[in-house]
Amino acid sequence: MIISGKAAIAAVIGYPVKHTLSPVLHNYWLQQYNIDGAYIPLEVSPENIVEVIKTLPKMGLRGCNITVPHKEAVIAALDEVSDIAKRIGAVNTITVTNEGKLLGTNTDAYGFIQNVKNQVADIDFSAGRAVVIGAGGAARAICAGLQDENVPEIIIVNRTQEKAEAIQTHLGGEIKVVSWKDRESVLSCANFLVNTSILGMQGKPALELNISLLPDNAVVADIVYTPLQTQLLKDAKDNGLKAVSGLGMLLHQAVPGFEFWFGTKPQVTDALYEYILAK
Ligand code: ATR
């Protein structure tokens, strides 16, 4: 690893930040591509976040990733926010321009879509409806990404229906909300199903869903990646459906930031998966 006096520096900022895998991922790529740079975790509390972001250009940082709970609060510190970040209502990647301006974007939608395309090369999002389970921040980004892939209709089901309705109102377009108890009634008309909730995650309750109600050509994705093969994905495969695991979303969403800050578009390889899974 090279970190000279000319090193390019980027960071991930969260509160807390110790759970994040981003430093492991970015520093793997820095080493892989022999780049003079470093990527560091910074724990910044909510009362200091705006001031710290405004200070990034003065410190010479190239930019940063933003994680919970700051993805909305940082917007107040930025000079420009991309259209996709505005639609999602959250920023996860900040770039400092040569002129010292702060640009914010959100790469979660890109990461999600790239991960699906990577695992199911012939995916055709425009072929039919998508069912989205959950209505947190991840769901918001995924719905925006699905809209950009011309999904004809998105159906959101969430335990707290108002949160699904808030996404429907915010994003507009062809989005329908169906109650949690009726979630299985929408499966027979779905081309694509994604779990964006924490159900099925290690230590959390299971996602109870009868996958056999989906059409034979449906694709099933999970953004949960602990465990990598969730029960939902196992059920999908048992039913002969294509299944997309969640870790790749995390890896792909990191690509645009790395390219902005360090000047090389990094690859998401099998070796990277193995490296991250071993961490
Ligand atoms: P993120 O912003 O990372 O997507 P989040 O806002 O915590 O995370 O969202 C977690 C999702 O899991 C939400 O859709 C949540 O449903 P609520 O909006 O009703 O809270 C869903 N979730 C969590 N526990 C659940 C449970 N026991 N049953 C059903 N849904 C659950």
mmCIF file of C-alpha atoms and ligand atoms in Angstrom:
data_model
loop_
_atom_site.group_PDB
_atom_site.id
_atom_site.type_symbol
_atom_site.label_atom_id
_atom_site.label_comp_id
_atom_site.label_asym_id
_atom_site.label_seq_id
_atom_site.Cartn_x
_atom_site.Cartn_y
_atom_site.Cartn_z
ATOM 1 C CA MET A 1 0.000 0.000 0.000
ATOM 2 C CA ILE A 2 1.348 3.458 -0.947
ATOM 3 C CA ILE A 3 0.399 6.522 1.121
ATOM 4 C CA SER A 4 2.808 9.294 0.097
ATOM 5 C CA GLY A 5 2.593 13.031 0.767
ATOM 6 C CA LYS A 6 0.537 13.313 -2.456
ATOM 7 C CA ALA A 7 -1.962 10.608 -1.467
ATOM 8 C CA ALA A 8 -5.630 11.092 -2.399
ATOM 9 C CA ILE A 9 -7.749 10.799 0.755
ATOM 10 C CA ALA A 10 -11.416 9.865 1.021
ATOM 11 C CA ALA A 11 -13.496 8.789 4.005
ATOM 12 C CA VAL A 12 -16.701 7.235 5.201
ATOM 13 C CA ILE A 13 -18.595 9.315 7.741
ATOM 14 C CA GLY A 14 -21.202 7.849 10.063
ATOM 15 C CA TYR A 15 -22.289 7.742 13.697
ATOM 16 C CA PRO A 16 -21.351 5.151 14.741
ATOM 17 C CA VAL A 17 -19.062 4.110 11.926
ATOM 18 C CA LYS A 18 -17.270 1.059 13.238
ATOM 19 C CA HIS A 19 -19.690 -1.434 11.620
ATOM 20 C CA THR A 20 -18.968 -0.234 8.069
ATOM 21 C CA LEU A 21 -17.247 -2.463 5.541
ATOM 22 C CA SER A 22 -16.432 0.458 3.237
ATOM 23 C CA PRO A 23 -12.791 0.989 4.383
ATOM 24 C CA VAL A 24 -12.019 -2.692 3.797
ATOM 25 C CA LEU A 25 -13.549 -2.495 0.338
ATOM 26 C CA HIS A 26 -11.954 0.773 -0.847
ATOM 27 C CA ASN A 27 -8.533 -0.032 0.592
ATOM 28 C CA TYR A 28 -8.661 -3.424 -1.172
ATOM 29 C CA TRP A 29 -9.147 -1.600 -4.482
ATOM 30 C CA LEU A 30 -6.471 0.997 -3.664
ATOM 31 C CA GLN A 31 -4.004 -1.816 -3.106
ATOM 32 C CA GLN A 32 -5.239 -3.782 -6.138
ATOM 33 C CA TYR A 33 -4.703 -0.822 -8.478
ATOM 34 C CA ASN A 34 -1.531 0.387 -6.749
ATOM 35 C CA ILE A 35 -3.032 3.832 -6.126
ATOM 36 C CA ASP A 36 -1.396 6.406 -3.870
ATOM 37 C CA GLY A 37 -4.337 6.955 -1.548
ATOM 38 C CA ALA A 38 -6.259 6.016 1.588
ATOM 39 C CA TYR A 39 -9.869 5.645 2.692
ATOM 40 C CA ILE A 40 -10.588 6.191 6.367
ATOM 41 C CA PRO A 41 -13.581 5.899 8.747
ATOM 42 C CA LEU A 42 -14.591 9.117 10.538
ATOM 43 C CA GLU A 43 -17.107 9.075 13.363
ATOM 44 C CA VAL A 44 -18.934 12.413 13.386
ATOM 45 C CA SER A 45 -21.907 13.181 15.598
ATOM 46 C CA PRO A 46 -25.130 14.704 14.198
ATOM 47 C CA GLU A 47 -24.474 18.150 15.713
ATOM 48 C CA ASN A 48 -21.147 18.409 13.872
ATOM 49 C CA ILE A 49 -21.969 16.800 10.544
ATOM 50 C CA VAL A 50 -22.748 19.931 8.479
ATOM 51 C CA GLU A 51 -19.657 21.759 9.723
ATOM 52 C CA VAL A 52 -17.413 18.742 9.065
ATOM 53 C CA ILE A 53 -18.710 18.303 5.505
ATOM 54 C CA LYS A 54 -18.134 21.995 4.751
ATOM 55 C CA THR A 55 -14.562 21.564 5.986
ATOM 56 C CA LEU A 56 -13.705 18.681 3.620
ATOM 57 C CA PRO A 57 -12.436 20.937 0.766
ATOM 58 C CA LYS A 58 -10.310 22.961 3.205
ATOM 59 C CA MET A 59 -8.700 19.720 4.380
ATOM 60 C CA GLY A 60 -7.978 18.589 0.844
ATOM 61 C CA LEU A 61 -10.139 15.454 0.973
ATOM 62 C CA ARG A 62 -11.388 14.149 -2.386
ATOM 63 C CA GLY A 63 -14.766 13.307 -0.885
ATOM 64 C CA CYS A 64 -16.537 10.759 1.241
ATOM 65 C CA ASN A 65 -19.275 8.228 1.649
ATOM 66 C CA ILE A 66 -22.062 9.043 4.067
ATOM 67 C CA THR A 67 -23.758 6.422 6.156
ATOM 68 C CA VAL A 68 -26.430 6.385 8.871
ATOM 69 C CA PRO A 69 -27.690 8.642 10.336
ATOM 70 C CA HIS A 70 -26.349 11.458 8.138
ATOM 71 C CA LYS A 71 -27.642 10.693 4.628
ATOM 72 C CA GLU A 72 -30.316 13.409 4.760
ATOM 73 C CA ALA A 73 -28.629 15.929 7.048
ATOM 74 C CA VAL A 74 -25.555 16.392 4.819
ATOM 75 C CA ILE A 75 -27.696 17.881 2.039
ATOM 76 C CA ALA A 76 -27.649 21.236 3.908
ATOM 77 C CA ALA A 77 -23.854 21.398 3.513
ATOM 78 C CA LEU A 78 -23.678 20.732 -0.244
ATOM 79 C CA ASP A 79 -23.332 23.079 -3.233
ATOM 80 C CA GLU A 80 -25.090 20.691 -5.615
ATOM 81 C CA VAL A 81 -27.215 17.578 -5.262
ATOM 82 C CA SER A 82 -27.747 15.185 -8.191
ATOM 83 C CA ASP A 83 -31.236 14.454 -9.508
ATOM 84 C CA ILE A 84 -31.151 10.842 -8.339
ATOM 85 C CA ALA A 85 -30.142 11.901 -4.796
ATOM 86 C CA LYS A 86 -33.001 14.423 -4.778
ATOM 87 C CA ARG A 87 -35.437 11.723 -5.847
ATOM 88 C CA ILE A 88 -34.155 9.338 -3.202
ATOM 89 C CA GLY A 89 -34.018 12.156 -0.650
ATOM 90 C CA ALA A 90 -30.607 11.071 0.623
ATOM 91 C CA VAL A 91 -26.926 11.412 -0.243
ATOM 92 C CA ASN A 92 -24.412 8.591 0.210
ATOM 93 C CA THR A 93 -21.482 9.898 -1.881
ATOM 94 C CA ILE A 94 -19.846 13.340 -1.815
ATOM 95 C CA THR A 95 -17.200 14.612 -4.226
ATOM 96 C CA VAL A 96 -15.029 17.683 -3.815
ATOM 97 C CA THR A 97 -14.417 19.376 -7.185
ATOM 98 C CA ASN A 98 -11.116 21.000 -8.183
ATOM 99 C CA GLU A 99 -12.772 24.351 -7.406
ATOM 100 C CA GLY A 100 -13.608 23.191 -3.871
ATOM 101 C CA LYS A 101 -17.334 22.700 -4.478
ATOM 102 C CA LEU A 102 -19.216 19.903 -2.712
ATOM 103 C CA LEU A 103 -21.342 17.642 -4.936
ATOM 104 C CA GLY A 104 -23.643 15.026 -3.475
ATOM 105 C CA THR A 105 -25.172 12.009 -5.140
ATOM 106 C CA ASN A 106 -26.679 8.669 -4.229
ATOM 107 C CA THR A 107 -25.249 5.475 -5.714
ATOM 108 C CA ASP A 108 -27.577 2.983 -3.989
ATOM 109 C CA ALA A 109 -29.971 2.741 -6.946
ATOM 110 C CA TYR A 110 -27.028 2.226 -9.316
ATOM 111 C CA GLY A 111 -25.517 -0.376 -6.965
ATOM 112 C CA PHE A 112 -28.767 -2.295 -6.731
ATOM 113 C CA ILE A 113 -29.458 -2.330 -10.476
ATOM 114 C CA GLN A 114 -25.849 -3.189 -11.403
ATOM 115 C CA ASN A 115 -25.864 -6.059 -8.943
ATOM 116 C CA VAL A 116 -29.042 -7.516 -10.442
ATOM 117 C CA LYS A 117 -27.719 -7.114 -14.006
ATOM 118 C CA ASN A 118 -24.471 -8.727 -12.974
ATOM 119 C CA GLN A 119 -26.202 -11.789 -11.524
ATOM 120 C CA VAL A 120 -29.026 -12.083 -14.110
ATOM 121 C CA ALA A 121 -27.567 -10.971 -17.435
ATOM 122 C CA ASP A 122 -30.863 -11.254 -19.355
ATOM 123 C CA ILE A 123 -33.007 -9.391 -16.787
ATOM 124 C CA ASP A 124 -35.716 -7.304 -18.430
ATOM 125 C CA PHE A 125 -37.110 -4.911 -15.827
ATOM 126 C CA SER A 126 -39.575 -3.455 -18.314
ATOM 127 C CA ALA A 127 -41.269 -6.847 -18.812
ATOM 128 C CA GLY A 128 -43.606 -6.596 -15.824
ATOM 129 C CA ARG A 129 -44.405 -5.452 -12.292
ATOM 130 C CA ALA A 130 -41.946 -5.292 -9.429
ATOM 131 C CA VAL A 131 -42.928 -6.036 -5.842
ATOM 132 C CA VAL A 132 -40.849 -4.238 -3.208
ATOM 133 C CA ILE A 133 -41.002 -5.479 0.380
ATOM 134 C CA GLY A 134 -40.134 -2.807 2.934
ATOM 135 C CA ALA A 135 -40.217 0.991 2.836
ATOM 136 C CA GLY A 136 -37.018 2.250 4.503
ATOM 137 C CA GLY A 137 -34.192 4.210 2.885
ATOM 138 C CA ALA A 138 -33.050 1.238 0.825
ATOM 139 C CA ALA A 139 -36.556 0.754 -0.598
ATOM 140 C CA ARG A 140 -36.688 4.402 -1.653
ATOM 141 C CA ALA A 141 -33.422 4.066 -3.596
ATOM 142 C CA ILE A 142 -34.446 0.752 -5.136
ATOM 143 C CA CYS A 143 -37.835 2.102 -6.267
ATOM 144 C CA ALA A 144 -36.064 5.065 -7.949
ATOM 145 C CA GLY A 145 -33.657 2.651 -9.652
ATOM 146 C CA LEU A 146 -36.510 0.424 -10.830
ATOM 147 C CA GLN A 147 -38.343 3.444 -12.259
ATOM 148 C CA ASP A 148 -35.223 4.396 -14.214
ATOM 149 C CA GLU A 149 -35.169 0.865 -15.649
ATOM 150 C CA ASN A 150 -38.732 1.422 -16.913
ATOM 151 C CA VAL A 151 -40.534 -1.018 -14.658
ATOM 152 C CA PRO A 152 -44.192 -0.527 -15.688
ATOM 153 C CA GLU A 153 -45.525 -0.696 -12.114
ATOM 154 C CA ILE A 154 -44.039 -1.012 -8.629
ATOM 155 C CA ILE A 155 -46.053 -2.489 -5.767
ATOM 156 C CA ILE A 156 -44.751 -1.645 -2.294
ATOM 157 C CA VAL A 157 -45.764 -3.729 0.714
ATOM 158 C CA ASN A 158 -44.625 -2.676 4.155
ATOM 159 C CA ARG A 159 -45.637 -3.419 7.740
ATOM 160 C CA THR A 160 -46.177 0.327 8.290
ATOM 161 C CA GLN A 161 -48.285 1.265 5.298
ATOM 162 C CA GLU A 162 -47.799 5.043 5.726
ATOM 163 C CA LYS A 163 -44.082 4.658 4.988
ATOM 164 C CA ALA A 164 -44.891 2.929 1.701
ATOM 165 C CA GLU A 165 -47.366 5.701 0.881
ATOM 166 C CA ALA A 166 -44.701 8.323 1.619
ATOM 167 C CA ILE A 167 -42.436 6.741 -1.042
ATOM 168 C CA GLN A 168 -45.390 6.582 -3.443
ATOM 169 C CA THR A 169 -46.070 10.298 -2.955
ATOM 170 C CA HIS A 170 -42.427 11.337 -3.083
ATOM 171 C CA LEU A 171 -41.459 9.410 -6.230
ATOM 172 C CA GLY A 172 -44.744 9.637 -8.120
ATOM 173 C CA GLY A 173 -45.265 7.539 -11.238
ATOM 174 C CA GLU A 174 -46.737 4.054 -11.347
ATOM 175 C CA ILE A 175 -46.446 2.990 -7.719
ATOM 176 C CA LYS A 176 -49.155 1.099 -5.854
ATOM 177 C CA VAL A 177 -49.248 0.330 -2.127
ATOM 178 C CA VAL A 178 -50.705 -2.940 -0.868
ATOM 179 C CA SER A 179 -51.243 -3.781 2.805
ATOM 180 C CA TRP A 180 -48.819 -6.054 4.645
ATOM 181 C CA LYS A 181 -51.444 -8.702 5.283
ATOM 182 C CA ASP A 182 -52.261 -8.885 1.566
ATOM 183 C CA ARG A 183 -48.632 -9.182 0.455
ATOM 184 C CA GLU A 184 -49.038 -12.647 -1.030
ATOM 185 C CA SER A 185 -51.953 -11.550 -3.213
ATOM 186 C CA VAL A 186 -49.623 -9.513 -5.449
ATOM 187 C CA LEU A 187 -47.078 -12.260 -6.122
ATOM 188 C CA SER A 188 -48.813 -13.935 -9.053
ATOM 189 C CA CYS A 189 -48.496 -10.746 -11.135
ATOM 190 C CA ALA A 190 -44.844 -9.993 -10.290
ATOM 191 C CA ASN A 191 -41.947 -10.151 -12.720
ATOM 192 C CA PHE A 192 -39.484 -9.127 -10.024
ATOM 193 C CA LEU A 193 -39.524 -9.359 -6.228
ATOM 194 C CA VAL A 194 -37.095 -7.674 -3.860
ATOM 195 C CA ASN A 195 -36.825 -7.788 -0.098
ATOM 196 C CA THR A 196 -35.514 -4.459 1.208
ATOM 197 C CA SER A 197 -36.644 -5.096 4.787
ATOM 198 C CA ILE A 198 -34.461 -6.530 7.535
ATOM 199 C CA LEU A 199 -36.565 -9.686 7.650
ATOM 200 C CA GLY A 200 -34.404 -12.758 7.070
ATOM 201 C CA MET A 201 -31.289 -11.054 8.416
ATOM 202 C CA GLN A 202 -29.262 -12.939 11.026
ATOM 203 C CA GLY A 203 -30.944 -12.430 14.398
ATOM 204 C CA LYS A 204 -34.129 -10.940 12.878
ATOM 205 C CA PRO A 205 -37.498 -12.589 12.232
ATOM 206 C CA ALA A 206 -37.999 -14.601 9.036
ATOM 207 C CA LEU A 207 -39.757 -13.154 6.006
ATOM 208 C CA GLU A 208 -42.903 -15.182 5.693
ATOM 209 C CA LEU A 209 -43.823 -15.346 2.041
ATOM 210 C CA ASN A 210 -45.040 -18.157 -0.185
ATOM 211 C CA ILE A 211 -42.667 -17.778 -3.111
ATOM 212 C CA SER A 212 -44.378 -20.553 -5.081
ATOM 213 C CA LEU A 213 -47.096 -17.992 -5.951
ATOM 214 C CA LEU A 214 -44.664 -16.124 -8.232
ATOM 215 C CA PRO A 215 -44.718 -16.783 -12.007
ATOM 216 C CA ASP A 216 -42.072 -19.236 -13.318
ATOM 217 C CA ASN A 217 -39.959 -16.503 -14.920
ATOM 218 C CA ALA A 218 -39.845 -14.147 -11.925
ATOM 219 C CA VAL A 219 -36.513 -12.947 -10.513
ATOM 220 C CA VAL A 220 -36.090 -12.700 -6.731
ATOM 221 C CA ALA A 221 -33.589 -10.375 -5.037
ATOM 222 C CA ASP A 222 -32.667 -9.816 -1.406
ATOM 223 C CA ILE A 223 -30.628 -6.905 -0.095
ATOM 224 C CA VAL A 224 -29.944 -8.775 3.141
ATOM 225 C CA TYR A 225 -26.443 -10.273 2.918
ATOM 226 C CA THR A 226 -25.960 -11.736 6.380
ATOM 227 C CA PRO A 227 -26.477 -14.605 5.638
ATOM 228 C CA LEU A 228 -25.522 -14.325 1.968
ATOM 229 C CA GLN A 229 -28.008 -17.040 0.998
ATOM 230 C CA THR A 230 -31.158 -15.975 2.821
ATOM 231 C CA GLN A 231 -34.173 -18.245 3.209
ATOM 232 C CA LEU A 232 -35.938 -16.132 0.570
ATOM 233 C CA LEU A 233 -33.173 -16.844 -1.963
ATOM 234 C CA LYS A 234 -33.108 -20.545 -1.045
ATOM 235 C CA ASP A 235 -36.894 -20.725 -1.516
ATOM 236 C CA ALA A 236 -36.578 -18.934 -4.859
ATOM 237 C CA LYS A 237 -33.984 -21.419 -6.106
ATOM 238 C CA ASP A 238 -36.049 -24.375 -4.805
ATOM 239 C CA ASN A 239 -38.883 -23.031 -6.955
ATOM 240 C CA GLY A 240 -36.642 -22.801 -10.019
ATOM 241 C CA LEU A 241 -36.459 -18.990 -9.932
ATOM 242 C CA LYS A 242 -33.410 -16.811 -10.511
ATOM 243 C CA ALA A 243 -32.109 -15.413 -7.217
ATOM 244 C CA VAL A 244 -29.955 -12.305 -6.660
ATOM 245 C CA SER A 245 -27.962 -12.057 -3.419
ATOM 246 C CA GLY A 246 -27.444 -8.749 -1.604
ATOM 247 C CA LEU A 247 -23.717 -8.278 -1.006
ATOM 248 C CA GLY A 248 -23.141 -7.163 -4.599
ATOM 249 C CA MET A 249 -25.291 -4.057 -4.046
ATOM 250 C CA LEU A 250 -22.834 -2.884 -1.392
ATOM 251 C CA LEU A 251 -19.876 -3.604 -3.676
ATOM 252 C CA HIS A 252 -21.366 -1.973 -6.790
ATOM 253 C CA GLN A 253 -22.642 1.148 -4.993
ATOM 254 C CA ALA A 254 -19.027 1.874 -4.041
ATOM 255 C CA VAL A 255 -17.776 1.922 -7.656
ATOM 256 C CA PRO A 256 -18.757 5.510 -8.690
ATOM 257 C CA GLY A 257 -17.281 7.064 -5.517
ATOM 258 C CA PHE A 258 -13.993 5.233 -5.933
ATOM 259 C CA GLU A 259 -13.793 6.306 -9.568
ATOM 260 C CA PHE A 260 -14.489 10.001 -8.699
ATOM 261 C CA TRP A 261 -11.933 10.156 -5.897
ATOM 262 C CA PHE A 262 -9.144 7.919 -7.163
ATOM 263 C CA GLY A 263 -9.515 8.112 -10.964
ATOM 264 C CA THR A 264 -9.882 4.392 -11.735
ATOM 265 C CA LYS A 265 -13.130 2.491 -12.246
ATOM 266 C CA PRO A 266 -12.751 -0.536 -9.957
ATOM 267 C CA GLN A 267 -14.039 -3.998 -10.852
ATOM 268 C CA VAL A 268 -16.337 -6.129 -8.715
ATOM 269 C CA THR A 269 -14.612 -9.504 -9.056
ATOM 270 C CA ASP A 270 -15.084 -12.968 -7.546
ATOM 271 C CA ALA A 271 -11.827 -12.388 -5.652
ATOM 272 C CA LEU A 272 -13.345 -9.244 -4.079
ATOM 273 C CA TYR A 273 -16.436 -11.193 -2.978
ATOM 274 C CA GLU A 274 -14.215 -13.826 -1.368
ATOM 275 C CA TYR A 275 -12.103 -11.168 0.331
ATOM 276 C CA ILE A 276 -15.116 -9.334 1.780
ATOM 277 C CA LEU A 277 -16.877 -12.534 2.837
ATOM 278 C CA ALA A 278 -13.767 -13.604 4.746
ATOM 279 C CA LYS A 279 -13.812 -10.343 6.768
HETATM 280 P P1 ATR B 1 -33.266 1.066 5.740
HETATM 281 O O1 ATR B 1 -33.496 2.541 5.796
HETATM 282 O O2 ATR B 1 -31.839 0.664 5.853
HETATM 283 O O3 ATR B 1 -33.941 0.408 4.569
HETATM 284 P P2 ATR B 1 -35.219 0.752 7.931
HETATM 285 O O4 ATR B 1 -35.766 2.101 7.739
HETATM 286 O O5 ATR B 1 -34.876 0.316 9.303
HETATM 287 O O6 ATR B 1 -33.903 0.462 7.088
HETATM 288 O O7 ATR B 1 -36.217 -0.248 7.244
HETATM 289 C C1 ATR B 1 -36.331 -1.530 7.646
HETATM 290 C C2 ATR B 1 -37.524 -2.158 6.949
HETATM 291 O O8 ATR B 1 -37.757 -3.429 7.527
HETATM 292 C C3 ATR B 1 -38.809 -1.347 7.103
HETATM 293 O O9 ATR B 1 -39.574 -1.458 5.932
HETATM 294 C C4 ATR B 1 -39.479 -2.059 8.274
HETATM 295 O O10 ATR B 1 -40.868 -1.955 8.322
HETATM 296 P P3 ATR B 1 -41.575 -0.710 9.105
HETATM 297 O O11 ATR B 1 -41.529 0.438 8.144
HETATM 298 O O12 ATR B 1 -42.954 -1.190 9.392
HETATM 299 O O13 ATR B 1 -40.764 -0.478 10.344
HETATM 300 C C5 ATR B 1 -39.123 -3.496 7.973
HETATM 301 N N1 ATR B 1 -39.261 -4.337 9.161
HETATM 302 C C6 ATR B 1 -38.478 -4.348 10.248
HETATM 303 N N2 ATR B 1 -38.918 -5.271 11.143
HETATM 304 C C7 ATR B 1 -40.037 -5.828 10.615
HETATM 305 C C8 ATR B 1 -40.966 -6.843 11.022
HETATM 306 N N3 ATR B 1 -40.822 -7.488 12.196
HETATM 307 N N4 ATR B 1 -41.977 -7.163 10.189
HETATM 308 C C9 ATR B 1 -42.137 -6.527 9.001
HETATM 309 N N5 ATR B 1 -41.302 -5.564 8.549
HETATM 310 C C10 ATR B 1 -40.257 -5.223 9.333
#
